[in-house]
Short mmCIF file of C-alpha atoms and ligand atoms in Angstrom, two decimals:
data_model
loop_
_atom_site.label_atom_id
_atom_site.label_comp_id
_atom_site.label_asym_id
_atom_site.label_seq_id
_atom_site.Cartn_x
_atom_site.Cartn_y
_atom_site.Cartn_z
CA UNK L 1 10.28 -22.22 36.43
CA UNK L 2 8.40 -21.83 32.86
CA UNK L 3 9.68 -23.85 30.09
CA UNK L 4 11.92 -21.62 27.94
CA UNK L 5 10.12 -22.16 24.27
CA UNK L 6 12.43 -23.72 21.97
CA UNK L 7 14.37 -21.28 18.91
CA UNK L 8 12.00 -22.65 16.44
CA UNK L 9 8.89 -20.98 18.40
CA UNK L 10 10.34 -17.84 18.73
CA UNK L 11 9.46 -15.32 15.39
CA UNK L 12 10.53 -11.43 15.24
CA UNK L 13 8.02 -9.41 16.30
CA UNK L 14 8.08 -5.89 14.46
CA UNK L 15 6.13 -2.99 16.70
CA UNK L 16 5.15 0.02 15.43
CA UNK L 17 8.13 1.30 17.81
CA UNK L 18 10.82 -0.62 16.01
CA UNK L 19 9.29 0.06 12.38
CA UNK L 20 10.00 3.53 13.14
CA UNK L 21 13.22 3.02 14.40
CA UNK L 22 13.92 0.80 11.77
CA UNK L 23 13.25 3.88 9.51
CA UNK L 24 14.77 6.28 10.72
CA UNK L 25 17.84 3.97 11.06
CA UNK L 26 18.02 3.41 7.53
CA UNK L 27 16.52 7.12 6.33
CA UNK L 28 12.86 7.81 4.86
CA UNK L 29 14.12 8.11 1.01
CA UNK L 30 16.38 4.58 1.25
CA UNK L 31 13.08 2.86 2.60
CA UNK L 32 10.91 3.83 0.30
CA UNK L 33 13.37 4.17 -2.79
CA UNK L 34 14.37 0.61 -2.03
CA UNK L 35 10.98 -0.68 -1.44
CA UNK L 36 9.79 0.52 -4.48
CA UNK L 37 12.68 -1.65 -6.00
CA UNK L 38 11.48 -4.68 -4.50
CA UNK L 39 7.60 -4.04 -5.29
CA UNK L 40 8.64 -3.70 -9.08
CA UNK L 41 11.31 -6.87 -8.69
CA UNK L 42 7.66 -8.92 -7.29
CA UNK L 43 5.69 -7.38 -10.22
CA UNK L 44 8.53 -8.07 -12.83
CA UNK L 45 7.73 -11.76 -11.52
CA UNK L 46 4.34 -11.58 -11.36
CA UNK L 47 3.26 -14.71 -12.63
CA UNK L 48 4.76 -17.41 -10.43
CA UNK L 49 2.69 -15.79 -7.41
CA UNK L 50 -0.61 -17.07 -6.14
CA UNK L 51 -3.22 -14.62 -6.58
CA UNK L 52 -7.41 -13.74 -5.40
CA UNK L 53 -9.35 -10.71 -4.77
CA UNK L 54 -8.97 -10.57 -1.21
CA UNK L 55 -11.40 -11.22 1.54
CA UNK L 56 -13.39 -8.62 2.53
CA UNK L 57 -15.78 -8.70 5.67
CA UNK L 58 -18.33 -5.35 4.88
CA UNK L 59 -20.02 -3.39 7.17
CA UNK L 60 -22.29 -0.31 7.62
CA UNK L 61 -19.04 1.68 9.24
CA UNK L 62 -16.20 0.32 6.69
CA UNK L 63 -13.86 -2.82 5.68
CA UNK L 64 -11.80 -5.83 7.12
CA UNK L 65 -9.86 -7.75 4.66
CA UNK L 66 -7.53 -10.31 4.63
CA UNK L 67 -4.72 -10.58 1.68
CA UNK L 68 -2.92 -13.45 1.11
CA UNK L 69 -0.50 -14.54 -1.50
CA UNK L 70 2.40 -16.85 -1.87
CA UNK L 71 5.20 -17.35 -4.77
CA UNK L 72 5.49 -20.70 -4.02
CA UNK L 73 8.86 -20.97 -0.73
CA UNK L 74 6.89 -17.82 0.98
CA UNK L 75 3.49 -17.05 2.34
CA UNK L 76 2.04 -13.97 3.46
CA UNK L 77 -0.90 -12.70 4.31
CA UNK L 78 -2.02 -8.72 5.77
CA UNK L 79 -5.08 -8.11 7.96
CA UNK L 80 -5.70 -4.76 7.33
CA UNK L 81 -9.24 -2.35 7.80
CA UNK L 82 -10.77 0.62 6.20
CA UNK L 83 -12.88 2.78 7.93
CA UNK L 84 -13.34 6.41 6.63
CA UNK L 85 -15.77 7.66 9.40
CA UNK L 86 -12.68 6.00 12.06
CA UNK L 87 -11.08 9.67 12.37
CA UNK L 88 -14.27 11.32 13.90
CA UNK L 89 -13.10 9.15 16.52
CA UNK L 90 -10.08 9.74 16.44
CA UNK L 91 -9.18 6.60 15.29
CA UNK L 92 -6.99 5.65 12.41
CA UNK L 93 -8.83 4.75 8.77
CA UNK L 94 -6.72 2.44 8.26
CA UNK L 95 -4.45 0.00 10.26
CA UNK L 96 -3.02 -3.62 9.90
CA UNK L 97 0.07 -6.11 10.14
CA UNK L 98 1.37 -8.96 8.56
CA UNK L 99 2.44 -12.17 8.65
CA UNK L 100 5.50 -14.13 6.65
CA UNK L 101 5.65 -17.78 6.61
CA UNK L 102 7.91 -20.50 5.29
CA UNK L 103 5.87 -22.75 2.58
CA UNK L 104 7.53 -25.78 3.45
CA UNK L 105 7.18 -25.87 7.19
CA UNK L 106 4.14 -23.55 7.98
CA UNK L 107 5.97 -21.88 9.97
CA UNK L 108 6.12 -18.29 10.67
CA UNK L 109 9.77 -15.95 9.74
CA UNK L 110 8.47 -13.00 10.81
CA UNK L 111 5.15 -10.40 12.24
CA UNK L 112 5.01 -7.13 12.17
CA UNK L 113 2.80 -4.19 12.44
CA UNK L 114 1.69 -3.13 9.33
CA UNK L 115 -0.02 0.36 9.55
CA UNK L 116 3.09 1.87 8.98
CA UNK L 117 4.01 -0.40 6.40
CA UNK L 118 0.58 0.12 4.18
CA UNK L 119 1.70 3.90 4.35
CA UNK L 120 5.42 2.90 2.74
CA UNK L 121 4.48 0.04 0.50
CA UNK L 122 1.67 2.22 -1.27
CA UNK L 123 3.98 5.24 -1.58
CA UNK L 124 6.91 2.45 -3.04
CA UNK L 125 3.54 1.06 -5.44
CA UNK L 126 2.42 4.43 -6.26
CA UNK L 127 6.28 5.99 -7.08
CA UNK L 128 6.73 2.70 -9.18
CA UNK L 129 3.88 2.98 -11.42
CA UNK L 130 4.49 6.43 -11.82
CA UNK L 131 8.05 5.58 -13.04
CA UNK L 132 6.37 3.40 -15.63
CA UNK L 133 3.57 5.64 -16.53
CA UNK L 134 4.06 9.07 -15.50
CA UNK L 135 5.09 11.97 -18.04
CA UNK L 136 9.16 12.29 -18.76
CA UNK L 137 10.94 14.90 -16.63
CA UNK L 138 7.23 14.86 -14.20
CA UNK L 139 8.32 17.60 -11.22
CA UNK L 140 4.91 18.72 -10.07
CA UNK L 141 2.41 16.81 -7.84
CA UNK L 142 -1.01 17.31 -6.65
CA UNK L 143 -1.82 15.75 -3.29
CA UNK L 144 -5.56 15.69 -3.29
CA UNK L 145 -6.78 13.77 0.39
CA UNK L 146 -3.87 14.89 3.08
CA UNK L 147 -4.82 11.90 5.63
CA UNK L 148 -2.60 9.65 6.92
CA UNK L 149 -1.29 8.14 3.76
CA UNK L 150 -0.42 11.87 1.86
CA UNK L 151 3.29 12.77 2.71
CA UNK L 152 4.23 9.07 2.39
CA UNK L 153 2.80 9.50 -1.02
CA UNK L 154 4.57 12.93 -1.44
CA UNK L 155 7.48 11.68 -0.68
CA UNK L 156 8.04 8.35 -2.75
CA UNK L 157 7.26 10.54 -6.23
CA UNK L 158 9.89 12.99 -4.64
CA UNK L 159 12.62 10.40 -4.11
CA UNK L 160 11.93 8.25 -7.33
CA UNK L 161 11.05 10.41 -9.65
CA UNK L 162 12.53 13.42 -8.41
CA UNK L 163 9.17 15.60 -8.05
CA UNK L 164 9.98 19.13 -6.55
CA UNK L 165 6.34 20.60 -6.35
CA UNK L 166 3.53 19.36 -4.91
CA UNK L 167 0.63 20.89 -4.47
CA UNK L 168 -1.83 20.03 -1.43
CA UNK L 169 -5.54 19.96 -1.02
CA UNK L 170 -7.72 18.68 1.48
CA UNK L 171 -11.94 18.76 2.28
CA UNK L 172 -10.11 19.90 5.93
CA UNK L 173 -7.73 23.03 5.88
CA UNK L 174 -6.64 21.04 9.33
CA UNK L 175 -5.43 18.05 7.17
CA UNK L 176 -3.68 20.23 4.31
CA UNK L 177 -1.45 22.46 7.04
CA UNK L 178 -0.32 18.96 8.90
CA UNK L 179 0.70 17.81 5.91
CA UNK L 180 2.58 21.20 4.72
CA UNK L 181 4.35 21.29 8.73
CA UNK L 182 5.26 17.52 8.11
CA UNK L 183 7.02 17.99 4.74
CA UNK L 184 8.65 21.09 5.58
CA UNK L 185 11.61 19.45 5.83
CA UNK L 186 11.10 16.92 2.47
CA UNK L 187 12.92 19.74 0.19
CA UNK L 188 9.74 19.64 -1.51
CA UNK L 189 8.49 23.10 -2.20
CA UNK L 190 4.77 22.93 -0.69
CA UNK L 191 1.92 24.99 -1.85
CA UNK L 192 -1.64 24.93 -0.08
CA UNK L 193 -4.37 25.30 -2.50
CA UNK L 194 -8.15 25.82 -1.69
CA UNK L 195 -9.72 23.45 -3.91
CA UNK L 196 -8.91 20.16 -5.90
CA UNK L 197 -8.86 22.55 -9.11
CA UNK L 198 -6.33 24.96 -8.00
CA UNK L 199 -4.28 22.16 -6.73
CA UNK L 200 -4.08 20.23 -10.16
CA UNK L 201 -3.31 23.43 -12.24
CA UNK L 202 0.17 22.81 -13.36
CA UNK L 203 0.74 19.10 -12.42
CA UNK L 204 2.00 16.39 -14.09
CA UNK L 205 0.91 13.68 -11.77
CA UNK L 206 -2.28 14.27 -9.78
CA UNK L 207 -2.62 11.84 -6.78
CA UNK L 208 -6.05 11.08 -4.89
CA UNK L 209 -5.79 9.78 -1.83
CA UNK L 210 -9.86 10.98 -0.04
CA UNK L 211 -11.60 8.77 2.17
CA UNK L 212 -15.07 8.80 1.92
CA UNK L 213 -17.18 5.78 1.53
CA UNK L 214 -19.49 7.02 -1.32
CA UNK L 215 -19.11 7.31 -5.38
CA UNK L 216 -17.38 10.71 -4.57
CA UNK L 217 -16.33 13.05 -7.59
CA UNK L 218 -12.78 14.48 -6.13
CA UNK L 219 -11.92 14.88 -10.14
CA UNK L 220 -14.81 15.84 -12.89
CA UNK L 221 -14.03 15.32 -16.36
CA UNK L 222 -13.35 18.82 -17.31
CA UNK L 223 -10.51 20.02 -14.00
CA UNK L 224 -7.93 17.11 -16.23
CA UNK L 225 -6.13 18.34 -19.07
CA UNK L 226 -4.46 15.62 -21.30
CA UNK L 227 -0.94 14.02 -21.13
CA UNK L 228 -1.28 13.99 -17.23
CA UNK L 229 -0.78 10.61 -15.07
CA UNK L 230 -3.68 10.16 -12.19
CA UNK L 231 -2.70 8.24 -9.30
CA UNK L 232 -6.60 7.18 -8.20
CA UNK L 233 -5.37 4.94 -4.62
CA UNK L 234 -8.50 6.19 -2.37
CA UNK L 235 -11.09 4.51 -4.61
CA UNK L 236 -10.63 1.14 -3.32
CA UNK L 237 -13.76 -0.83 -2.24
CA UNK L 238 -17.73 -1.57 -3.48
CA UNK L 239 -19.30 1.48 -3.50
CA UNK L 240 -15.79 4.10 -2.94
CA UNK L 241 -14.63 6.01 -5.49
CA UNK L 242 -13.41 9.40 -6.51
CA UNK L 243 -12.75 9.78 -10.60
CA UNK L 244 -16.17 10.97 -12.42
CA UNK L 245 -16.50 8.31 -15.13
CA UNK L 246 -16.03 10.54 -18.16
CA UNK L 247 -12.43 10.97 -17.24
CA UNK L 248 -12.24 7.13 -17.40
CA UNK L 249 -13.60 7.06 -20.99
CA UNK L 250 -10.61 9.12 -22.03
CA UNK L 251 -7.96 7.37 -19.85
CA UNK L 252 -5.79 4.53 -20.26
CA UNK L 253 -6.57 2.39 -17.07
CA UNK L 254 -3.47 0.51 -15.25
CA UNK L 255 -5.07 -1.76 -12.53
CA UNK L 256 -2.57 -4.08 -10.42
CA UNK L 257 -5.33 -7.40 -10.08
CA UNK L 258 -8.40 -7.10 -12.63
CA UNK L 259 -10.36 -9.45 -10.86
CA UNK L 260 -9.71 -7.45 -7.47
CA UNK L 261 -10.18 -3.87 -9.00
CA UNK L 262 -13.48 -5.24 -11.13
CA UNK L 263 -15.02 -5.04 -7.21
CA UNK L 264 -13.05 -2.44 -6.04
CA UNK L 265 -11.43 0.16 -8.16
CA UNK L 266 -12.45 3.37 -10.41
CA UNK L 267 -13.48 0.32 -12.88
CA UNK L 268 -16.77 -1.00 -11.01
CA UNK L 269 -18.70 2.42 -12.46
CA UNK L 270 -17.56 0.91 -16.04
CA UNK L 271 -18.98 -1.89 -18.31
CA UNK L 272 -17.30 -5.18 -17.35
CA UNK L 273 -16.00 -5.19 -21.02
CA UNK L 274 -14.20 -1.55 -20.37
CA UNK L 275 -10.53 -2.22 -21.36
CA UNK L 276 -7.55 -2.12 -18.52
CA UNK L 277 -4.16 -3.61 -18.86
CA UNK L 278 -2.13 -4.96 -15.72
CA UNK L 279 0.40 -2.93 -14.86
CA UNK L 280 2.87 -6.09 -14.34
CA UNK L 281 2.75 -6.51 -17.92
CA UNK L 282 3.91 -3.05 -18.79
CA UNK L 283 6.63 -3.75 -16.00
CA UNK L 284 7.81 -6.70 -17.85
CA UNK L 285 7.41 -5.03 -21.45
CA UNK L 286 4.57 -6.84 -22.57
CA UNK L 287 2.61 -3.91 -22.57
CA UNK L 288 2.95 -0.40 -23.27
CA UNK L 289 2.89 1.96 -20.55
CA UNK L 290 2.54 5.39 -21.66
CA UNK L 291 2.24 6.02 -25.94
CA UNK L 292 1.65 9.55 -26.37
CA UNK L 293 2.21 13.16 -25.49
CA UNK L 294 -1.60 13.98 -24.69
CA UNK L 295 -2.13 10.44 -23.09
CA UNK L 296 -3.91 10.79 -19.74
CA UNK L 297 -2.96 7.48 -18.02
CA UNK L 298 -4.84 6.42 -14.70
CA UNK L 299 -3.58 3.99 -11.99
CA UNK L 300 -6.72 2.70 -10.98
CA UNK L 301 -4.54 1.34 -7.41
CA UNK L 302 -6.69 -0.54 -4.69
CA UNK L 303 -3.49 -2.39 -2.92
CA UNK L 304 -2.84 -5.82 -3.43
CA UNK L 305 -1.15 -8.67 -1.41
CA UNK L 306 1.92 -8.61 -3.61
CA UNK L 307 2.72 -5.38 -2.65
CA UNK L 308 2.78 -6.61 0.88
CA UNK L 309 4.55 -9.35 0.38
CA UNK L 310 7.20 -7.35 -1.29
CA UNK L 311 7.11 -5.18 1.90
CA UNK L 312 6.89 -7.86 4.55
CA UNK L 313 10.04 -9.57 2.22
CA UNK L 314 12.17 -6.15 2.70
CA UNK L 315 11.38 -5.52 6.27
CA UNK L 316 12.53 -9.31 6.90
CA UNK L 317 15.66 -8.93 5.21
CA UNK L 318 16.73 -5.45 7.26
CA UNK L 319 16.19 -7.51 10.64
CA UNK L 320 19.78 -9.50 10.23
CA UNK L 321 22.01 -8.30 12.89
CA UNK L 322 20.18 -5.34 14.68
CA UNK L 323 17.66 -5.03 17.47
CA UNK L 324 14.56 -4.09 15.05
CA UNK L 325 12.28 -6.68 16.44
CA UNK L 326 11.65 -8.80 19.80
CA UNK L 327 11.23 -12.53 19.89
CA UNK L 328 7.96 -13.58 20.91
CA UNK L 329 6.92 -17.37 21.22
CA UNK L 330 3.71 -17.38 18.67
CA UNK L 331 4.04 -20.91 17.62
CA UNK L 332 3.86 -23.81 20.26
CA UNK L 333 6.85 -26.04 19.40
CA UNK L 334 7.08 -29.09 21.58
CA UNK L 335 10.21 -30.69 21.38
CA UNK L 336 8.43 -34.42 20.50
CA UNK L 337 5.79 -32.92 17.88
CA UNK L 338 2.97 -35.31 18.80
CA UNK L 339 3.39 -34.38 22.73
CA UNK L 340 1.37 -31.08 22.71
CA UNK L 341 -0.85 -32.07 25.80
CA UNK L 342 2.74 -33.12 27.26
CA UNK L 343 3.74 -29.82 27.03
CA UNK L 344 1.13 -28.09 28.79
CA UNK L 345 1.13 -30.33 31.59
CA UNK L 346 4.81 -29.88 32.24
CA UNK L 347 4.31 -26.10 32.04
CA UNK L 348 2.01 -26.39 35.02
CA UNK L 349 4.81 -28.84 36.74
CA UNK L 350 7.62 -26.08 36.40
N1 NAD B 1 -4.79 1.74 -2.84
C1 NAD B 1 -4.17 1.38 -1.75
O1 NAD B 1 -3.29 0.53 -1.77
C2 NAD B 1 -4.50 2.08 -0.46
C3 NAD B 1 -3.64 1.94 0.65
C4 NAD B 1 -3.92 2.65 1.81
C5 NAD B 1 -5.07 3.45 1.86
N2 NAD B 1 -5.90 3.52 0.78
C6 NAD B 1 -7.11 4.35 0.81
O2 NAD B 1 -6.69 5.69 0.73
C7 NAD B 1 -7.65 6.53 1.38
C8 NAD B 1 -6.97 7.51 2.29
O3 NAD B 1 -6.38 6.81 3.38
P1 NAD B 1 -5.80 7.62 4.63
O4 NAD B 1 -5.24 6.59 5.54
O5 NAD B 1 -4.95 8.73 4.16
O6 NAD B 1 -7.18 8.20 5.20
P2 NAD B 1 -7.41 9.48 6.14
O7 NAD B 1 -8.79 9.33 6.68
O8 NAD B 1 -6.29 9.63 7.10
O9 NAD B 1 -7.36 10.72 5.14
C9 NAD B 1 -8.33 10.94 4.16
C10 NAD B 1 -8.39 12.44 3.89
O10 NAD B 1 -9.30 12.65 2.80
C11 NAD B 1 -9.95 13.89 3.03
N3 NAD B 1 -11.13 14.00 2.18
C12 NAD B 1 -12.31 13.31 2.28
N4 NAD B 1 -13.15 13.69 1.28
C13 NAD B 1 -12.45 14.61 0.54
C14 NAD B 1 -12.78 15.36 -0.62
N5 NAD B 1 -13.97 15.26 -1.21
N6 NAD B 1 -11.84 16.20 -1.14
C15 NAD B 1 -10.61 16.33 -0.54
N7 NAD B 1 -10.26 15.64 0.58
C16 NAD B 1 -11.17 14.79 1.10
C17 NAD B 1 -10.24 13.86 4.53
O11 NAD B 1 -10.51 15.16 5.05
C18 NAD B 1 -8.94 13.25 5.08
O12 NAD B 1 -8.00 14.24 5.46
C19 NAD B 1 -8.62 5.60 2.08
O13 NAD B 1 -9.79 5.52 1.32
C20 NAD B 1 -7.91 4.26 2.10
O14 NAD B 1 -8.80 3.18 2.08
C21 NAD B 1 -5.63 2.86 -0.38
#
């Protein structure tokens, strides 16, 4: 007979089968309305977390990073990849999960897969900036990249800022009319458009979300008018990124980490000197957000660990009381801490 572990050993275990249930059970627009709540609570409190450009492991083929951050009683960290050649294969670009753990023990509250999550948390981040920075009264989107991340993204701006247009392009008619079946249903009214100019004309916020590890040009200085709000998320490691940067000399540049996005974001075509203010100091009125009518402002997003941690915080807090997660014994507990070895050797007893 094995040795049943003891409670402290046992952690929820989200899988990508409960995430989804755990959506569905609480509705699409709740999730990511109330995520976005709780990634704008983390950024209103920005300073008391611990905060580095992530770790990123490069390769020919793409990205494996690890982002950790803590606010001092929780720790968390995402493994997550980015590989924009991974759909030839029919692979995912990009996949992860995450870990929560208390500061004052070590130990792990929670895992959870976090491919789904990514999706949500950077529709909540993207929604929330817009909120901050996007035109008054915004109710047309442009969806430029319709991967894996796109109705997510759709979505959010239609549930928190109450977008009713957007307008879809994609490199692959294939991605664009999975996108248009999948939001059939959003209330969103969807148009298909042919190219990334057609698909900005009349839209307030402009969204690119391509994957394509190269200094792309998705948006040249002359397809954006002013007083717009670009939502740049696809542009998000050395050597990826999609704004031509003209359109950056006329922009005011939001970044979430400046040290992060310096390597990362839209920014690394710029001088080091080239002026960006973080958005958690527009979120706390430090800053200002948006000034003026003709303003074009530009979240220059790359993802960063607070975002997850807001998301790995929410996901945590649904779990009370329902059947979202198993228990799985990641942590070996033995009852007398310094009798380890003891353990194992009574396992092999039983
Ligand atoms: N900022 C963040 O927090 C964050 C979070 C998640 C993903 N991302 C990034 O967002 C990007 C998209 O992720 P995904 O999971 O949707 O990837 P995906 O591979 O599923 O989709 C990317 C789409 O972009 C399209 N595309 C490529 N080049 C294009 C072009 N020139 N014009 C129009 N469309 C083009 C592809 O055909 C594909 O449909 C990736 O680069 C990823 O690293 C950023």
């Amino acid at each position: 007979m094995p040795i049943p572990p003891s409670p402290l050993a046992l952690i929820p275990f989200v899988s990508v089968e409960n995430m989804m249930r755990l959506v569905h059970h609480c509705g699409i627009e709740t999730v990511l309305t109330e995520l976005t709540d709780a990634v704008e609570h983390d950024f209103r409190r920005w300073p008391t977390f611990e905060k580095s450009p992530r770790l990123a492991s490069h390769s020919r083929d793409g990205v494996i990073e690890l982002m950790p951050t803590s606010d001092g009683d929780i720790y968390s960290f995402k493994y997550v990849n980015g590989h924009p050649r991974n759909g030839i294969k029919g692979l995912q670009t990009v996949t992860g999960f995450g870990l929560l753990a208390q500061v004052s023990s070590g130990y792990p509250l929670m895992l959870t897969e976090m491919t789904l999550l990514t999706a949500l948390r950077t529709a909540a981040t993207s929604a929330m900036a817009a909120r901050h920075l996007a035109p008054r009264g915004a109710t047309v989107m442009a969806m430029i990249g319709n991967g894996a991340q796109a109705e997510f993204q759709a979505w959010a701006m239609k549930a928190v800022l109450g977008i009713e247009e957007v307008r879809l392009y994609d490199i692959d008619g294939k991605a664009t009319e999975k996108a248009r079946r999948n939001l059939a249903d959003s209330g969103l009214r969807i148009v298909a458009c042919d190219s990334a100019q057609r698909a900005i004309e009349g839209a307030q916020i402009v969204t690119t979300c391509t994957a394509d590890k190269s200094y792309a040009t998705i948006l040249t200085d002359n397809m954006v008018g002013a007083g717009i709000h670009i939502n740049a998320i696809g542009g998000d490691c050395p050597g990826k990124t999609e704004l031509h940067k003209d359109i950056l000399h006329r922009a005011s540049t939001f970044v979430e980490y400046e040290p992060q996005t310096r390597i990362e974001g839209e920014i690394q075509q710029m001088a080091p000197d080239y002026p960006v203010t973080e958005l958690w100091r527009v979120v706390q009125g430090q800053a200002e957000g948006r000034t003026g009518h003709g303003q074009i402002t530009l979240f220059d997003s790359v993802g960063f660990a607070i975002e997850d941690f807001s998301a790995l915080r929410y996901i945590h807090g649904k779990l009370k009381d329902t059947d979202f997660f198993q228990h799985i014994d990641i942590l070996a507990d033995p009852d007398d801490p310094r009798d380890l070895f003891g353990m194992l050797q009574r396992a092999q007893a039983a």
